[in-house]
């Protein structure tokens, strides 16, 4: 695998690295297409282009599209034409359209438009003429012409008001409404001279039931099954599964949520006769959710559990073409491997060893799976997984994985990745990744950064562009990436032991693994810091109020006062199921404000609806007014607050991301390394 020279010593070089996302496989298995995001010429945004990857791994990747505003979401029609989304208008408010690039070659042409923009296009393996389209529609619009008129009036008269009668009203960084998700059906144009497709609305006036939900469409093109938000009253909603006929729009509730269970859609079988789905037990303040896999016979509605006794949470499900088995992706011990499930024997086998897999696709002949694989040693890259001898695999033996020729070579790392394990207070094993600088050793001990992941139901197992440890490693730090209690991939008991006990087992696990890391001969235990974002930010706040062992704490998009967070986040109904009054009182970091004597850097974006800006504002004020670190006579403080008025839960724009890293490293340099203050960019004021 080719490498690009170390980009981690220079943040400009780092944000310029190309980034792969998504895969599409042609129906005959001869073409594999991905999107590659690159830094735009003005360095203020990323733009994606589509690339062909040779499934055989012989030929170099070839760029397919060159649009000024980029292209995304590639997919193939049944006859092998390529469909993608793109804004190719010079208008400032241009909306994404669906474009078709013929299999035979030639220029791409626009085939689908919508006043609000196309969100996704799905074609069907056994239906060569129809497409399923998803876009945001006004509930009271009679047709697309009427919708365009309404949207135009809102724009011309600068109307931004939204009137709500139900919950939720926000999602991550998006204000919900007045438009809601709609499904449309259309027929592919028969020739290049045909006009753009006409959209038929299948879900007029459905309200918010489809908000941010996943769906799966039958290969026959006859129906889809989607997650469906069911109002329960008093601001609560729960998720069930709805079947929608793709000719008539008729709706049939397949699985209704109740006081015990909710459901997550999986995948419809290739013959359109079965559905794999996930069933979740509803969490309580005392009991964590339990996930199980189920199979439904769609004709009869009969269901039964599959993968019985498998103690992992499925993240993706892929049917084999013959419908007899599945590939499943799930977290496991710091990786996210591919598993094989034989339905007739209900036997599950791990197929891959290291790395985190996503966008898994199976070739038509079932001989190969294609995927994007990443880890903390490399960003997403295309690979092929051999599926021809699955029944012959013995215990601890894995399928053969081959790297394909990627449009984005691996960057050269400024250090090495290793693992650390510890034993928690209750005897539970706890593991972590440790990224070490090349120079680290007994004679050149590295300062340590403890980075806590968000979620809290998650794992440090895949490359992250937002929280990348190698930039810190290039600065000379060792970075510890632990999976404490509540992390996925270690079984249900590992989650349960920290459920509703955020300040207990998750915290003591982190301290135990930090003790082990600090005991290494290449780590300087006198120069350490703690960092985290989202739930990791919660843990950073908790750490600051419960120990003074760290020289500095960085808290990003963090939960501070749980009584305020639970009612102001975008999905309060979810969090209030876990956060009882007792849990809030015992586990809220703000109760320990007077104990904080460690310099803290607070970071928050105003467009963060998951952890609202009120959390960051209250934390900042209380740090100044009530923490154990005194202010200077002029009112200044060693604490800092980095505020982004136009960013969300993540800091996504390239130049703001650059500022994010620069401010963190300067803060750590002063407080952990003891260096004199160094100048920050003038644009910060």
PDB file of N, CA and C in Angstrom, residues 637-670:
ATOM      1  N   UNK A 637      -8.836  34.561  33.615  1.00  0.00           N
ATOM      2  CA  UNK A 637      -8.731  33.247  34.241  1.00  0.00           C
ATOM      3  C   UNK A 637      -7.842  32.345  33.403  1.00  0.00           C
ATOM      4  N   UNK A 638      -7.324  31.295  34.014  1.00  0.00           N
ATOM      5  CA  UNK A 638      -6.542  30.308  33.288  1.00  0.00           C
ATOM      6  C   UNK A 638      -7.436  29.431  32.418  1.00  0.00           C
ATOM      7  N   UNK A 639      -8.727  29.342  32.766  1.00  0.00           N
ATOM      8  CA  UNK A 639      -9.673  28.610  31.919  1.00  0.00           C
ATOM      9  C   UNK A 639      -9.874  29.358  30.598  1.00  0.00           C
ATOM     10  N   UNK A 640     -10.285  28.626  29.564  1.00  0.00           N
ATOM     11  CA  UNK A 640     -10.566  29.245  28.268  1.00  0.00           C
ATOM     12  C   UNK A 640     -11.864  28.677  27.693  1.00  0.00           C
ATOM     13  N   UNK A 641     -12.520  29.489  26.866  1.00  0.00           N
ATOM     14  CA  UNK A 641     -13.772  29.084  26.209  1.00  0.00           C
ATOM     15  C   UNK A 641     -13.628  29.368  24.711  1.00  0.00           C
ATOM     16  N   UNK A 642     -13.565  28.294  23.910  1.00  0.00           N
ATOM     17  CA  UNK A 642     -13.498  28.412  22.445  1.00  0.00           C
ATOM     18  C   UNK A 642     -14.905  28.194  21.901  1.00  0.00           C
ATOM     19  N   UNK A 643     -15.483  29.242  21.345  1.00  0.00           N
ATOM     20  CA  UNK A 643     -16.896  29.255  20.937  1.00  0.00           C
ATOM     21  C   UNK A 643     -17.001  29.379  19.424  1.00  0.00           C
ATOM     22  N   UNK A 644     -17.841  28.534  18.808  1.00  0.00           N
ATOM     23  CA  UNK A 644     -18.071  28.554  17.366  1.00  0.00           C
ATOM     24  C   UNK A 644     -19.539  28.880  17.105  1.00  0.00           C
ATOM     25  N   UNK A 645     -19.865  30.103  16.706  1.00  0.00           N
ATOM     26  CA  UNK A 645     -21.271  30.483  16.514  1.00  0.00           C
ATOM     27  C   UNK A 645     -21.997  29.695  15.431  1.00  0.00           C
ATOM     28  N   UNK A 646     -21.262  29.178  14.415  1.00  0.00           N
ATOM     29  CA  UNK A 646     -21.923  28.541  13.275  1.00  0.00           C
ATOM     30  C   UNK A 646     -21.550  27.070  13.106  1.00  0.00           C
ATOM     31  N   UNK A 647     -20.983  26.441  14.134  1.00  0.00           N
ATOM     32  CA  UNK A 647     -20.674  25.016  14.064  1.00  0.00           C
ATOM     33  C   UNK A 647     -21.648  24.242  14.952  1.00  0.00           C
ATOM     34  N   UNK A 648     -21.676  22.920  14.752  1.00  0.00           N
ATOM     35  CA  UNK A 648     -22.632  22.096  15.490  1.00  0.00           C
ATOM     36  C   UNK A 648     -21.929  21.191  16.499  1.00  0.00           C
ATOM     37  N   UNK A 649     -22.428  19.980  16.656  1.00  0.00           N
ATOM     38  CA  UNK A 649     -21.844  19.048  17.618  1.00  0.00           C
ATOM     39  C   UNK A 649     -20.400  18.729  17.253  1.00  0.00           C
ATOM     40  N   UNK A 650     -20.115  18.792  15.968  1.00  0.00           N
ATOM     41  CA  UNK A 650     -18.760  18.604  15.473  1.00  0.00           C
ATOM     42  C   UNK A 650     -18.287  19.910  14.845  1.00  0.00           C
ATOM     43  N   UNK A 651     -16.984  20.066  14.732  1.00  0.00           N
ATOM     44  CA  UNK A 651     -16.416  21.234  14.064  1.00  0.00           C
ATOM     45  C   UNK A 651     -16.006  20.754  12.671  1.00  0.00           C
ATOM     46  N   UNK A 652     -16.796  21.102  11.668  1.00  0.00           N
ATOM     47  CA  UNK A 652     -16.687  20.447  10.368  1.00  0.00           C
ATOM     48  C   UNK A 652     -15.953  21.259   9.308  1.00  0.00           C
ATOM     49  N   UNK A 653     -16.093  22.583   9.314  1.00  0.00           N
ATOM     50  CA  UNK A 653     -15.469  23.354   8.238  1.00  0.00           C
ATOM     51  C   UNK A 653     -13.951  23.350   8.416  1.00  0.00           C
ATOM     52  N   UNK A 654     -13.204  23.273   7.323  1.00  0.00           N
ATOM     53  CA  UNK A 654     -11.751  23.058   7.431  1.00  0.00           C
ATOM     54  C   UNK A 654     -11.010  24.088   8.267  1.00  0.00           C
ATOM     55  N   UNK A 655     -11.296  25.370   8.065  1.00  0.00           N
ATOM     56  CA  UNK A 655     -10.529  26.379   8.787  1.00  0.00           C
ATOM     57  C   UNK A 655     -10.908  26.448  10.261  1.00  0.00           C
ATOM     58  N   UNK A 656     -12.173  26.207  10.597  1.00  0.00           N
ATOM     59  CA  UNK A 656     -12.542  26.119  12.009  1.00  0.00           C
ATOM     60  C   UNK A 656     -11.921  24.888  12.668  1.00  0.00           C
ATOM     61  N   UNK A 657     -11.838  23.804  11.912  1.00  0.00           N
ATOM     62  CA  UNK A 657     -11.177  22.608  12.430  1.00  0.00           C
ATOM     63  C   UNK A 657      -9.708  22.900  12.723  1.00  0.00           C
ATOM     64  N   UNK A 658      -9.084  23.642  11.852  1.00  0.00           N
ATOM     65  CA  UNK A 658      -7.682  24.029  12.062  1.00  0.00           C
ATOM     66  C   UNK A 658      -7.536  24.845  13.346  1.00  0.00           C
ATOM     67  N   UNK A 659      -8.430  25.827  13.544  1.00  0.00           N
ATOM     68  CA  UNK A 659      -8.414  26.635  14.763  1.00  0.00           C
ATOM     69  C   UNK A 659      -8.598  25.748  15.991  1.00  0.00           C
ATOM     70  N   UNK A 660      -9.507  24.783  15.883  1.00  0.00           N
ATOM     71  CA  UNK A 660      -9.793  23.846  16.985  1.00  0.00           C
ATOM     72  C   UNK A 660      -8.509  23.183  17.471  1.00  0.00           C
ATOM     73  N   UNK A 661      -7.759  22.607  16.541  1.00  0.00           N
ATOM     74  CA  UNK A 661      -6.513  21.939  16.914  1.00  0.00           C
ATOM     75  C   UNK A 661      -5.482  22.932  17.438  1.00  0.00           C
ATOM     76  N   UNK A 662      -5.361  24.090  16.800  1.00  0.00           N
ATOM     77  CA  UNK A 662      -4.357  25.064  17.222  1.00  0.00           C
ATOM     78  C   UNK A 662      -4.583  25.534  18.654  1.00  0.00           C
ATOM     79  N   UNK A 663      -5.833  25.831  18.996  1.00  0.00           N
ATOM     80  CA  UNK A 663      -6.136  26.314  20.343  1.00  0.00           C
ATOM     81  C   UNK A 663      -5.882  25.212  21.371  1.00  0.00           C
ATOM     82  N   UNK A 664      -6.284  23.971  21.060  1.00  0.00           N
ATOM     83  CA  UNK A 664      -6.057  22.861  21.990  1.00  0.00           C
ATOM     84  C   UNK A 664      -4.573  22.665  22.238  1.00  0.00           C
ATOM     85  N   UNK A 665      -3.777  22.631  21.172  1.00  0.00           N
ATOM     86  CA  UNK A 665      -2.352  22.356  21.347  1.00  0.00           C
ATOM     87  C   UNK A 665      -1.635  23.489  22.079  1.00  0.00           C
ATOM     88  N   UNK A 666      -2.059  24.731  21.873  1.00  0.00           N
ATOM     89  CA  UNK A 666      -1.446  25.836  22.608  1.00  0.00           C
ATOM     90  C   UNK A 666      -1.819  25.746  24.081  1.00  0.00           C
ATOM     91  N   UNK A 667      -3.075  25.404  24.382  1.00  0.00           N
ATOM     92  CA  UNK A 667      -3.542  25.251  25.763  1.00  0.00           C
ATOM     93  C   UNK A 667      -2.759  24.147  26.469  1.00  0.00           C
ATOM     94  N   UNK A 668      -2.572  23.015  25.800  1.00  0.00           N
ATOM     95  CA  UNK A 668      -1.832  21.909  26.393  1.00  0.00           C
ATOM     96  C   UNK A 668      -0.355  22.250  26.543  1.00  0.00           C
ATOM     97  N   UNK A 669       0.192  22.957  25.585  1.00  0.00           N
ATOM     98  CA  UNK A 669       1.605  23.331  25.646  1.00  0.00           C
ATOM     99  C   UNK A 669       1.906  24.137  26.904  1.00  0.00           C
ATOM    100  N   UNK A 670       1.026  25.073  27.238  1.00  0.00           N
ATOM    101  CA  UNK A 670       1.240  25.909  28.416  1.00  0.00           C
ATOM    102  C   UNK A 670       1.005  25.139  29.704  1.00  0.00           C
TER     103      UNK A 670
END
